[in-house]
Amino acid sequence: MTTNYEPVIGMEIHVELKTKSKMFCGCKNDPFHAPKPNIYTCPVCLGLPGALPVPNRIAVEWTILLGLALGCDIPLESKFDRKNYFYPDLPKGYQISQYDSPLALGGSLENIRIRRVHLEEDTGKLLHATVDGKKVTLIDFNRSGVPLVEIVTEPDIRSGEQARVFLKKLHQIIRYLNISDADMEKGSMRLEPNISIRKIGETQLPPYKVEVKNINSFAFVKKAIEYETARHIEYLEKGETPPQETRGWNEDKGISFSQRRKEGADDYRYFPEPDIPPMKWKSSEISAISLQLPELPDVKKERFMKKYGLSEYDAGQLTETRERADFFEEIANLRTPK
């Protein structure tokens, strides 16, 4: 591959929160263990006329907690917006999300700047099957309305490997906060790189970007970025601009495929959610939420090295998960009976 180009990559990461109830209603939030489809539903999460949403306060506080863990600023005012688009698993025809007043702004992780952390509702799930010899698409709305946090980075990532390292650290922090299982195999954490290419030395953002949707593996993100990088360079070498589009990732073939034209913010016709008042916070309330922050993995790793004389590798292994770190420390602090 020619070395005259470099990738310009930003990430969008969706994480389902493990609150007891959904984002805007009292339905049970447990789509992965539901005994059958469409049982955890109500007029609100089915988008029926006249149903009014009520925000889940715990989901809002957990989103702020994640923002604090990432070093974000927490504005004292925020609001929900309607993001309008048609898709079969979106019964209302719009998604309640956040546009210009997210819950958290700024921050960074692994030298990657965080643009925003905002809260929205998840959609239903499409199930493709064959019934009586006919291919059909069924919809399960148990996931519709599940609290969904989106973390958006600045386009600071320059390689698939850098993306992989960043995402692994983000996954670790989310698990430490205990706000989500972040199980990518089940889809409770979904990874979406936005990729474009420019010549080395250029500073302007390229005039296009391609989003690869719903990847469920750190390794697959790396592969998708490397595949897209090579594909884009072929266009640029011919003097052409790659089409701005949304693509899927075929894990078995190791290739991406076109899904649809890439939308812009104007296509979604955002406007403030009329059924939910703006949220206003006091500084003391944000401070109270910050007290819920656990000792984060890098801090814990450094402390283990100093307190227990561990090597960097051993401390890293022991602090990989919060459960493992807590178990080690409990054992290390046991005193031998007299």
JSON list of C-alpha atoms in Angstrom, two decimals, residues 111-332:
[
{"chain": "A", "resi": 111, "resn": "ASN", "atom": "CA", "xyz": [-4.90, 11.16, 23.42]},
{"chain": "A", "resi": 112, "resn": "ILE", "atom": "CA", "xyz": [-8.14, 11.00, 21.43]},
{"chain": "A", "resi": 113, "resn": "ARG", "atom": "CA", "xyz": [-10.41, 14.00, 21.99]},
{"chain": "A", "resi": 114, "resn": "ILE", "atom": "CA", "xyz": [-14.02, 13.32, 22.93]},
{"chain": "A", "resi": 115, "resn": "ARG", "atom": "CA", "xyz": [-16.46, 15.63, 21.16]},
{"chain": "A", "resi": 116, "resn": "ARG", "atom": "CA", "xyz": [-19.60, 14.72, 23.11]},
{"chain": "A", "resi": 117, "resn": "VAL", "atom": "CA", "xyz": [-21.40, 12.10, 25.16]},
{"chain": "A", "resi": 118, "resn": "HIS", "atom": "CA", "xyz": [-25.17, 12.10, 24.73]},
{"chain": "A", "resi": 119, "resn": "LEU", "atom": "CA", "xyz": [-28.16, 9.98, 25.64]},
{"chain": "A", "resi": 120, "resn": "GLU", "atom": "CA", "xyz": [-30.89, 8.57, 23.42]},
{"chain": "A", "resi": 121, "resn": "GLU", "atom": "CA", "xyz": [-33.17, 5.55, 23.03]},
{"chain": "A", "resi": 122, "resn": "ASP", "atom": "CA", "xyz": [-32.33, 2.37, 21.15]},
{"chain": "A", "resi": 123, "resn": "THR", "atom": "CA", "xyz": [-34.44, 1.06, 18.29]},
{"chain": "A", "resi": 124, "resn": "GLY", "atom": "CA", "xyz": [-36.12, -2.32, 17.88]},
{"chain": "A", "resi": 125, "resn": "LYS", "atom": "CA", "xyz": [-34.35, -5.29, 16.34]},
{"chain": "A", "resi": 126, "resn": "LEU", "atom": "CA", "xyz": [-34.97, -6.69, 12.86]},
{"chain": "A", "resi": 127, "resn": "LEU", "atom": "CA", "xyz": [-34.92, -10.49, 12.52]},
{"chain": "A", "resi": 128, "resn": "HIS", "atom": "CA", "xyz": [-34.51, -11.93, 9.03]},
{"chain": "A", "resi": 129, "resn": "ALA", "atom": "CA", "xyz": [-35.97, -15.42, 8.67]},
{"chain": "A", "resi": 130, "resn": "THR", "atom": "CA", "xyz": [-37.57, -17.89, 6.31]},
{"chain": "A", "resi": 131, "resn": "VAL", "atom": "CA", "xyz": [-41.19, -18.76, 7.06]},
{"chain": "A", "resi": 132, "resn": "ASP", "atom": "CA", "xyz": [-43.05, -21.30, 4.92]},
{"chain": "A", "resi": 133, "resn": "GLY", "atom": "CA", "xyz": [-40.35, -21.03, 2.29]},
{"chain": "A", "resi": 134, "resn": "LYS", "atom": "CA", "xyz": [-40.58, -17.23, 2.11]},
{"chain": "A", "resi": 135, "resn": "LYS", "atom": "CA", "xyz": [-37.97, -14.77, 3.29]},
{"chain": "A", "resi": 136, "resn": "VAL", "atom": "CA", "xyz": [-39.51, -12.38, 5.80]},
{"chain": "A", "resi": 137, "resn": "THR", "atom": "CA", "xyz": [-38.35, -9.69, 8.21]},
{"chain": "A", "resi": 138, "resn": "LEU", "atom": "CA", "xyz": [-39.77, -9.74, 11.74]},
{"chain": "A", "resi": 139, "resn": "ILE", "atom": "CA", "xyz": [-39.42, -7.00, 14.36]},
{"chain": "A", "resi": 140, "resn": "ASP", "atom": "CA", "xyz": [-38.76, -7.47, 18.08]},
{"chain": "A", "resi": 141, "resn": "PHE", "atom": "CA", "xyz": [-39.49, -4.30, 20.07]},
{"chain": "A", "resi": 142, "resn": "ASN", "atom": "CA", "xyz": [-38.09, -5.56, 23.39]},
{"chain": "A", "resi": 143, "resn": "ARG", "atom": "CA", "xyz": [-34.97, -3.45, 22.65]},
{"chain": "A", "resi": 144, "resn": "SER", "atom": "CA", "xyz": [-36.97, -0.41, 21.54]},
{"chain": "A", "resi": 145, "resn": "GLY", "atom": "CA", "xyz": [-36.53, 2.37, 24.08]},
{"chain": "A", "resi": 146, "resn": "VAL", "atom": "CA", "xyz": [-33.52, 0.89, 25.90]},
{"chain": "A", "resi": 147, "resn": "PRO", "atom": "CA", "xyz": [-31.23, 3.71, 27.19]},
{"chain": "A", "resi": 148, "resn": "LEU", "atom": "CA", "xyz": [-28.40, 4.20, 24.71]},
{"chain": "A", "resi": 149, "resn": "VAL", "atom": "CA", "xyz": [-25.33, 6.35, 25.28]},
{"chain": "A", "resi": 150, "resn": "GLU", "atom": "CA", "xyz": [-23.40, 7.59, 22.26]},
{"chain": "A", "resi": 151, "resn": "ILE", "atom": "CA", "xyz": [-19.75, 8.64, 22.58]},
{"chain": "A", "resi": 152, "resn": "VAL", "atom": "CA", "xyz": [-18.47, 10.68, 19.64]},
{"chain": "A", "resi": 153, "resn": "THR", "atom": "CA", "xyz": [-14.76, 11.41, 19.15]},
{"chain": "A", "resi": 154, "resn": "GLU", "atom": "CA", "xyz": [-12.98, 14.04, 17.13]},
{"chain": "A", "resi": 155, "resn": "PRO", "atom": "CA", "xyz": [-11.27, 12.73, 13.95]},
{"chain": "A", "resi": 156, "resn": "ASP", "atom": "CA", "xyz": [-7.97, 12.20, 15.79]},
{"chain": "A", "resi": 157, "resn": "ILE", "atom": "CA", "xyz": [-7.41, 8.51, 15.03]},
{"chain": "A", "resi": 158, "resn": "ARG", "atom": "CA", "xyz": [-4.83, 7.66, 12.35]},
{"chain": "A", "resi": 159, "resn": "SER", "atom": "CA", "xyz": [-4.81, 3.85, 12.21]},
{"chain": "A", "resi": 160, "resn": "GLY", "atom": "CA", "xyz": [-6.83, 0.76, 12.88]},
{"chain": "A", "resi": 161, "resn": "GLU", "atom": "CA", "xyz": [-4.50, -0.22, 15.72]},
{"chain": "A", "resi": 162, "resn": "GLN", "atom": "CA", "xyz": [-4.90, 3.16, 17.42]},
{"chain": "A", "resi": 163, "resn": "ALA", "atom": "CA", "xyz": [-8.68, 2.75, 17.16]},
{"chain": "A", "resi": 164, "resn": "ARG", "atom": "CA", "xyz": [-8.46, -0.72, 18.71]},
{"chain": "A", "resi": 165, "resn": "VAL", "atom": "CA", "xyz": [-6.41, 0.49, 21.69]},
{"chain": "A", "resi": 166, "resn": "PHE", "atom": "CA", "xyz": [-8.75, 3.44, 22.29]},
{"chain": "A", "resi": 167, "resn": "LEU", "atom": "CA", "xyz": [-11.88, 1.28, 22.14]},
{"chain": "A", "resi": 168, "resn": "LYS", "atom": "CA", "xyz": [-10.45, -1.35, 24.51]},
{"chain": "A", "resi": 169, "resn": "LYS", "atom": "CA", "xyz": [-9.69, 1.34, 27.08]},
{"chain": "A", "resi": 170, "resn": "LEU", "atom": "CA", "xyz": [-13.16, 2.87, 26.69]},
{"chain": "A", "resi": 171, "resn": "HIS", "atom": "CA", "xyz": [-14.74, -0.58, 27.11]},
{"chain": "A", "resi": 172, "resn": "GLN", "atom": "CA", "xyz": [-12.69, -1.12, 30.27]},
{"chain": "A", "resi": 173, "resn": "ILE", "atom": "CA", "xyz": [-13.82, 2.20, 31.79]},
{"chain": "A", "resi": 174, "resn": "ILE", "atom": "CA", "xyz": [-17.49, 1.50, 31.01]},
{"chain": "A", "resi": 175, "resn": "ARG", "atom": "CA", "xyz": [-17.22, -1.88, 32.73]},
{"chain": "A", "resi": 176, "resn": "TYR", "atom": "CA", "xyz": [-15.46, -0.28, 35.74]},
{"chain": "A", "resi": 177, "resn": "LEU", "atom": "CA", "xyz": [-18.35, 2.18, 36.08]},
{"chain": "A", "resi": 178, "resn": "ASN", "atom": "CA", "xyz": [-20.77, -0.79, 36.07]},
{"chain": "A", "resi": 179, "resn": "ILE", "atom": "CA", "xyz": [-23.26, 1.10, 33.87]},
{"chain": "A", "resi": 180, "resn": "SER", "atom": "CA", "xyz": [-23.33, -1.47, 31.06]},
{"chain": "A", "resi": 181, "resn": "ASP", "atom": "CA", "xyz": [-22.27, -5.04, 30.37]},
{"chain": "A", "resi": 182, "resn": "ALA", "atom": "CA", "xyz": [-20.83, -3.63, 27.09]},
{"chain": "A", "resi": 183, "resn": "ASP", "atom": "CA", "xyz": [-21.20, -7.11, 25.58]},
{"chain": "A", "resi": 184, "resn": "MET", "atom": "CA", "xyz": [-20.35, -6.61, 21.91]},
{"chain": "A", "resi": 185, "resn": "GLU", "atom": "CA", "xyz": [-21.40, -10.12, 20.92]},
{"chain": "A", "resi": 186, "resn": "LYS", "atom": "CA", "xyz": [-24.95, -9.34, 22.09]},
{"chain": "A", "resi": 187, "resn": "GLY", "atom": "CA", "xyz": [-24.88, -5.82, 20.66]},
{"chain": "A", "resi": 188, "resn": "SER", "atom": "CA", "xyz": [-24.91, -3.82, 23.88]},
{"chain": "A", "resi": 189, "resn": "MET", "atom": "CA", "xyz": [-21.77, -2.01, 22.64]},
{"chain": "A", "resi": 190, "resn": "ARG", "atom": "CA", "xyz": [-21.58, -1.18, 18.93]},
{"chain": "A", "resi": 191, "resn": "LEU", "atom": "CA", "xyz": [-18.64, 0.42, 17.17]},
{"chain": "A", "resi": 192, "resn": "GLU", "atom": "CA", "xyz": [-18.86, 2.70, 14.14]},
{"chain": "A", "resi": 193, "resn": "PRO", "atom": "CA", "xyz": [-15.73, 4.28, 12.60]},
{"chain": "A", "resi": 194, "resn": "ASN", "atom": "CA", "xyz": [-16.10, 7.28, 10.29]},
{"chain": "A", "resi": 195, "resn": "ILE", "atom": "CA", "xyz": [-13.24, 7.02, 7.82]},
{"chain": "A", "resi": 196, "resn": "SER", "atom": "CA", "xyz": [-11.71, 9.28, 5.20]},
{"chain": "A", "resi": 197, "resn": "ILE", "atom": "CA", "xyz": [-8.24, 9.60, 3.64]},
{"chain": "A", "resi": 198, "resn": "ARG", "atom": "CA", "xyz": [-5.96, 12.53, 2.89]},
{"chain": "A", "resi": 199, "resn": "LYS", "atom": "CA", "xyz": [-2.39, 13.02, 1.71]},
{"chain": "A", "resi": 200, "resn": "ILE", "atom": "CA", "xyz": [0.24, 13.12, 4.43]},
{"chain": "A", "resi": 201, "resn": "GLY", "atom": "CA", "xyz": [1.01, 16.73, 5.31]},
{"chain": "A", "resi": 202, "resn": "GLU", "atom": "CA", "xyz": [-2.49, 18.02, 4.60]},
{"chain": "A", "resi": 203, "resn": "THR", "atom": "CA", "xyz": [-4.34, 19.53, 7.56]},
{"chain": "A", "resi": 204, "resn": "GLN", "atom": "CA", "xyz": [-7.82, 20.08, 6.18]},
{"chain": "A", "resi": 205, "resn": "LEU", "atom": "CA", "xyz": [-10.45, 17.43, 6.74]},
{"chain": "A", "resi": 206, "resn": "PRO", "atom": "CA", "xyz": [-11.24, 15.47, 3.56]},
{"chain": "A", "resi": 207, "resn": "PRO", "atom": "CA", "xyz": [-14.47, 16.50, 1.75]},
{"chain": "A", "resi": 208, "resn": "TYR", "atom": "CA", "xyz": [-16.16, 13.16, 2.46]},
{"chain": "A", "resi": 209, "resn": "LYS", "atom": "CA", "xyz": [-16.43, 10.38, 5.04]},
{"chain": "A", "resi": 210, "resn": "VAL", "atom": "CA", "xyz": [-17.63, 6.80, 5.07]},
{"chain": "A", "resi": 211, "resn": "GLU", "atom": "CA", "xyz": [-19.27, 5.30, 8.16]},
{"chain": "A", "resi": 212, "resn": "VAL", "atom": "CA", "xyz": [-19.04, 1.56, 8.77]},
{"chain": "A", "resi": 213, "resn": "LYS", "atom": "CA", "xyz": [-22.00, 0.57, 10.96]},
{"chain": "A", "resi": 214, "resn": "ASN", "atom": "CA", "xyz": [-22.52, -1.73, 13.93]},
{"chain": "A", "resi": 215, "resn": "ILE", "atom": "CA", "xyz": [-19.20, -3.53, 14.27]},
{"chain": "A", "resi": 216, "resn": "ASN", "atom": "CA", "xyz": [-19.07, -5.83, 17.30]},
{"chain": "A", "resi": 217, "resn": "SER", "atom": "CA", "xyz": [-15.36, -6.54, 17.75]},
{"chain": "A", "resi": 218, "resn": "PHE", "atom": "CA", "xyz": [-12.17, -4.53, 18.35]},
{"chain": "A", "resi": 219, "resn": "ALA", "atom": "CA", "xyz": [-10.37, -6.73, 15.83]},
{"chain": "A", "resi": 220, "resn": "PHE", "atom": "CA", "xyz": [-13.09, -6.21, 13.22]},
{"chain": "A", "resi": 221, "resn": "VAL", "atom": "CA", "xyz": [-12.89, -2.42, 13.67]},
{"chain": "A", "resi": 222, "resn": "LYS", "atom": "CA", "xyz": [-9.18, -2.57, 12.93]},
{"chain": "A", "resi": 223, "resn": "LYS", "atom": "CA", "xyz": [-9.79, -4.76, 9.86]},
{"chain": "A", "resi": 224, "resn": "ALA", "atom": "CA", "xyz": [-12.61, -2.54, 8.60]},
{"chain": "A", "resi": 225, "resn": "ILE", "atom": "CA", "xyz": [-10.45, 0.57, 8.88]},
{"chain": "A", "resi": 226, "resn": "GLU", "atom": "CA", "xyz": [-7.56, -1.09, 7.05]},
{"chain": "A", "resi": 227, "resn": "TYR", "atom": "CA", "xyz": [-9.90, -2.38, 4.33]},
{"chain": "A", "resi": 228, "resn": "GLU", "atom": "CA", "xyz": [-11.56, 1.02, 3.88]},
{"chain": "A", "resi": 229, "resn": "THR", "atom": "CA", "xyz": [-8.19, 2.79, 3.83]},
{"chain": "A", "resi": 230, "resn": "ALA", "atom": "CA", "xyz": [-7.02, 0.65, 0.92]},
{"chain": "A", "resi": 231, "resn": "ARG", "atom": "CA", "xyz": [-10.37, 1.05, -0.87]},
{"chain": "A", "resi": 232, "resn": "HIS", "atom": "CA", "xyz": [-10.33, 4.84, -0.55]},
{"chain": "A", "resi": 233, "resn": "ILE", "atom": "CA", "xyz": [-6.75, 5.10, -1.76]},
{"chain": "A", "resi": 234, "resn": "GLU", "atom": "CA", "xyz": [-7.75, 3.33, -4.97]},
{"chain": "A", "resi": 235, "resn": "TYR", "atom": "CA", "xyz": [-10.27, 6.10, -5.61]},
{"chain": "A", "resi": 236, "resn": "LEU", "atom": "CA", "xyz": [-7.82, 8.89, -4.81]},
{"chain": "A", "resi": 237, "resn": "GLU", "atom": "CA", "xyz": [-5.09, 7.40, -6.99]},
{"chain": "A", "resi": 238, "resn": "LYS", "atom": "CA", "xyz": [-7.53, 7.63, -9.91]},
{"chain": "A", "resi": 239, "resn": "GLY", "atom": "CA", "xyz": [-8.27, 11.28, -9.10]},
{"chain": "A", "resi": 240, "resn": "GLU", "atom": "CA", "xyz": [-11.74, 10.43, -7.75]},
{"chain": "A", "resi": 241, "resn": "THR", "atom": "CA", "xyz": [-13.42, 11.11, -4.40]},
{"chain": "A", "resi": 242, "resn": "PRO", "atom": "CA", "xyz": [-14.91, 8.09, -2.64]},
{"chain": "A", "resi": 243, "resn": "PRO", "atom": "CA", "xyz": [-18.71, 8.35, -2.34]},
{"chain": "A", "resi": 244, "resn": "GLN", "atom": "CA", "xyz": [-19.98, 9.51, 1.04]},
{"chain": "A", "resi": 245, "resn": "GLU", "atom": "CA", "xyz": [-22.04, 6.60, 2.30]},
{"chain": "A", "resi": 246, "resn": "THR", "atom": "CA", "xyz": [-22.90, 4.25, 5.13]},
{"chain": "A", "resi": 247, "resn": "ARG", "atom": "CA", "xyz": [-21.49, 0.75, 4.79]},
{"chain": "A", "resi": 248, "resn": "GLY", "atom": "CA", "xyz": [-21.81, -2.55, 6.60]},
{"chain": "A", "resi": 249, "resn": "TRP", "atom": "CA", "xyz": [-19.06, -5.01, 7.50]},
{"chain": "A", "resi": 250, "resn": "ASN", "atom": "CA", "xyz": [-19.10, -8.64, 6.39]},
{"chain": "A", "resi": 251, "resn": "GLU", "atom": "CA", "xyz": [-17.11, -10.48, 9.03]},
{"chain": "A", "resi": 252, "resn": "ASP", "atom": "CA", "xyz": [-16.87, -13.74, 7.07]},
{"chain": "A", "resi": 253, "resn": "LYS", "atom": "CA", "xyz": [-15.53, -12.17, 3.86]},
{"chain": "A", "resi": 254, "resn": "GLY", "atom": "CA", "xyz": [-13.55, -9.39, 5.54]},
{"chain": "A", "resi": 255, "resn": "ILE", "atom": "CA", "xyz": [-15.06, -6.71, 3.28]},
{"chain": "A", "resi": 256, "resn": "SER", "atom": "CA", "xyz": [-17.42, -3.79, 3.61]},
{"chain": "A", "resi": 257, "resn": "PHE", "atom": "CA", "xyz": [-20.55, -3.29, 1.52]},
{"chain": "A", "resi": 258, "resn": "SER", "atom": "CA", "xyz": [-22.67, -0.27, 0.65]},
{"chain": "A", "resi": 259, "resn": "GLN", "atom": "CA", "xyz": [-25.91, 0.23, 2.58]},
{"chain": "A", "resi": 260, "resn": "ARG", "atom": "CA", "xyz": [-27.15, 3.76, 1.86]},
{"chain": "A", "resi": 261, "resn": "ARG", "atom": "CA", "xyz": [-26.18, 7.36, 1.25]},
{"chain": "A", "resi": 262, "resn": "LYS", "atom": "CA", "xyz": [-24.56, 8.97, 4.28]},
{"chain": "A", "resi": 263, "resn": "GLU", "atom": "CA", "xyz": [-26.98, 11.36, 5.97]},
{"chain": "A", "resi": 264, "resn": "GLY", "atom": "CA", "xyz": [-26.05, 14.75, 7.38]},
{"chain": "A", "resi": 265, "resn": "ALA", "atom": "CA", "xyz": [-27.53, 16.49, 10.42]},
{"chain": "A", "resi": 266, "resn": "ASP", "atom": "CA", "xyz": [-29.91, 18.49, 8.23]},
{"chain": "A", "resi": 267, "resn": "ASP", "atom": "CA", "xyz": [-31.44, 15.27, 6.88]},
{"chain": "A", "resi": 268, "resn": "TYR", "atom": "CA", "xyz": [-32.67, 14.36, 10.35]},
{"chain": "A", "resi": 269, "resn": "ARG", "atom": "CA", "xyz": [-34.61, 17.64, 10.87]},
{"chain": "A", "resi": 270, "resn": "TYR", "atom": "CA", "xyz": [-33.73, 17.85, 14.55]},
{"chain": "A", "resi": 271, "resn": "PHE", "atom": "CA", "xyz": [-35.98, 19.93, 16.78]},
{"chain": "A", "resi": 272, "resn": "PRO", "atom": "CA", "xyz": [-36.45, 20.08, 20.59]},
{"chain": "A", "resi": 273, "resn": "GLU", "atom": "CA", "xyz": [-38.53, 17.23, 22.02]},
{"chain": "A", "resi": 274, "resn": "PRO", "atom": "CA", "xyz": [-41.81, 19.00, 22.92]},
{"chain": "A", "resi": 275, "resn": "ASP", "atom": "CA", "xyz": [-42.93, 16.39, 25.47]},
{"chain": "A", "resi": 276, "resn": "ILE", "atom": "CA", "xyz": [-39.81, 16.61, 27.69]},
{"chain": "A", "resi": 277, "resn": "PRO", "atom": "CA", "xyz": [-38.78, 19.87, 29.42]},
{"chain": "A", "resi": 278, "resn": "PRO", "atom": "CA", "xyz": [-35.10, 20.90, 29.34]},
{"chain": "A", "resi": 279, "resn": "MET", "atom": "CA", "xyz": [-32.95, 19.50, 32.13]},
{"chain": "A", "resi": 280, "resn": "LYS", "atom": "CA", "xyz": [-31.23, 21.90, 34.52]},
{"chain": "A", "resi": 281, "resn": "TRP", "atom": "CA", "xyz": [-28.63, 20.98, 37.10]},
{"chain": "A", "resi": 282, "resn": "LYS", "atom": "CA", "xyz": [-26.96, 22.61, 40.08]},
{"chain": "A", "resi": 283, "resn": "SER", "atom": "CA", "xyz": [-23.20, 22.37, 40.46]},
{"chain": "A", "resi": 284, "resn": "SER", "atom": "CA", "xyz": [-23.79, 20.56, 43.75]},
{"chain": "A", "resi": 285, "resn": "GLU", "atom": "CA", "xyz": [-25.79, 17.87, 41.93]},
{"chain": "A", "resi": 286, "resn": "ILE", "atom": "CA", "xyz": [-22.94, 17.26, 39.47]},
{"chain": "A", "resi": 287, "resn": "SER", "atom": "CA", "xyz": [-20.52, 17.08, 42.41]},
{"chain": "A", "resi": 288, "resn": "ALA", "atom": "CA", "xyz": [-22.75, 14.50, 44.07]},
{"chain": "A", "resi": 289, "resn": "ILE", "atom": "CA", "xyz": [-22.72, 12.37, 40.92]},
{"chain": "A", "resi": 290, "resn": "SER", "atom": "CA", "xyz": [-18.91, 12.63, 40.74]},
{"chain": "A", "resi": 291, "resn": "LEU", "atom": "CA", "xyz": [-18.71, 10.98, 44.18]},
{"chain": "A", "resi": 292, "resn": "GLN", "atom": "CA", "xyz": [-19.98, 7.79, 42.51]},
{"chain": "A", "resi": 293, "resn": "LEU", "atom": "CA", "xyz": [-16.82, 7.56, 40.39]},
{"chain": "A", "resi": 294, "resn": "PRO", "atom": "CA", "xyz": [-14.77, 4.48, 41.29]},
{"chain": "A", "resi": 295, "resn": "GLU", "atom": "CA", "xyz": [-11.00, 4.37, 41.15]},
{"chain": "A", "resi": 296, "resn": "LEU", "atom": "CA", "xyz": [-10.44, 4.11, 37.39]},
{"chain": "A", "resi": 297, "resn": "PRO", "atom": "CA", "xyz": [-8.17, 1.45, 35.85]},
{"chain": "A", "resi": 298, "resn": "ASP", "atom": "CA", "xyz": [-5.09, 3.57, 35.08]},
{"chain": "A", "resi": 299, "resn": "VAL", "atom": "CA", "xyz": [-5.10, 5.09, 38.56]},
{"chain": "A", "resi": 300, "resn": "LYS", "atom": "CA", "xyz": [-5.62, 1.68, 40.15]},
{"chain": "A", "resi": 301, "resn": "LYS", "atom": "CA", "xyz": [-2.82, 0.18, 38.05]},
{"chain": "A", "resi": 302, "resn": "GLU", "atom": "CA", "xyz": [-0.38, 2.89, 39.15]},
{"chain": "A", "resi": 303, "resn": "ARG", "atom": "CA", "xyz": [-1.36, 2.42, 42.78]},
{"chain": "A", "resi": 304, "resn": "PHE", "atom": "CA", "xyz": [-0.93, -1.35, 42.58]},
{"chain": "A", "resi": 305, "resn": "MET", "atom": "CA", "xyz": [2.58, -0.89, 41.19]},
{"chain": "A", "resi": 306, "resn": "LYS", "atom": "CA", "xyz": [3.55, 1.42, 44.04]},
{"chain": "A", "resi": 307, "resn": "LYS", "atom": "CA", "xyz": [1.73, -0.31, 46.90]},
{"chain": "A", "resi": 308, "resn": "TYR", "atom": "CA", "xyz": [2.44, -3.94, 46.03]},
{"chain": "A", "resi": 309, "resn": "GLY", "atom": "CA", "xyz": [5.69, -3.62, 44.07]},
{"chain": "A", "resi": 310, "resn": "LEU", "atom": "CA", "xyz": [4.14, -5.11, 40.94]},
{"chain": "A", "resi": 311, "resn": "SER", "atom": "CA", "xyz": [5.56, -4.85, 37.45]},
{"chain": "A", "resi": 312, "resn": "GLU", "atom": "CA", "xyz": [3.62, -2.79, 34.93]},
{"chain": "A", "resi": 313, "resn": "TYR", "atom": "CA", "xyz": [2.56, -5.98, 33.14]},
{"chain": "A", "resi": 314, "resn": "ASP", "atom": "CA", "xyz": [1.33, -7.71, 36.31]},
{"chain": "A", "resi": 315, "resn": "ALA", "atom": "CA", "xyz": [-0.50, -4.60, 37.51]},
{"chain": "A", "resi": 316, "resn": "GLY", "atom": "CA", "xyz": [-2.12, -4.28, 34.09]},
{"chain": "A", "resi": 317, "resn": "GLN", "atom": "CA", "xyz": [-3.31, -7.88, 34.19]},
{"chain": "A", "resi": 318, "resn": "LEU", "atom": "CA", "xyz": [-4.70, -7.57, 37.70]},
{"chain": "A", "resi": 319, "resn": "THR", "atom": "CA", "xyz": [-6.58, -4.33, 36.96]},
{"chain": "A", "resi": 320, "resn": "GLU", "atom": "CA", "xyz": [-7.96, -5.45, 33.60]},
{"chain": "A", "resi": 321, "resn": "THR", "atom": "CA", "xyz": [-11.39, -5.83, 35.22]},
{"chain": "A", "resi": 322, "resn": "ARG", "atom": "CA", "xyz": [-12.74, -4.25, 38.36]},
{"chain": "A", "resi": 323, "resn": "GLU", "atom": "CA", "xyz": [-13.75, -7.65, 39.73]},
{"chain": "A", "resi": 324, "resn": "ARG", "atom": "CA", "xyz": [-10.25, -9.09, 39.32]},
{"chain": "A", "resi": 325, "resn": "ALA", "atom": "CA", "xyz": [-8.66, -6.02, 40.91]},
{"chain": "A", "resi": 326, "resn": "ASP", "atom": "CA", "xyz": [-11.04, -6.11, 43.88]},
{"chain": "A", "resi": 327, "resn": "PHE", "atom": "CA", "xyz": [-10.42, -9.84, 44.37]},
{"chain": "A", "resi": 328, "resn": "PHE", "atom": "CA", "xyz": [-6.65, -9.38, 44.30]},
{"chain": "A", "resi": 329, "resn": "GLU", "atom": "CA", "xyz": [-6.75, -6.52, 46.76]},
{"chain": "A", "resi": 330, "resn": "GLU", "atom": "CA", "xyz": [-9.01, -8.42, 49.13]},
{"chain": "A", "resi": 331, "resn": "ILE", "atom": "CA", "xyz": [-6.58, -11.33, 49.15]},
{"chain": "A", "resi": 332, "resn": "ALA", "atom": "CA", "xyz": [-3.51, -9.09, 49.42]}
]
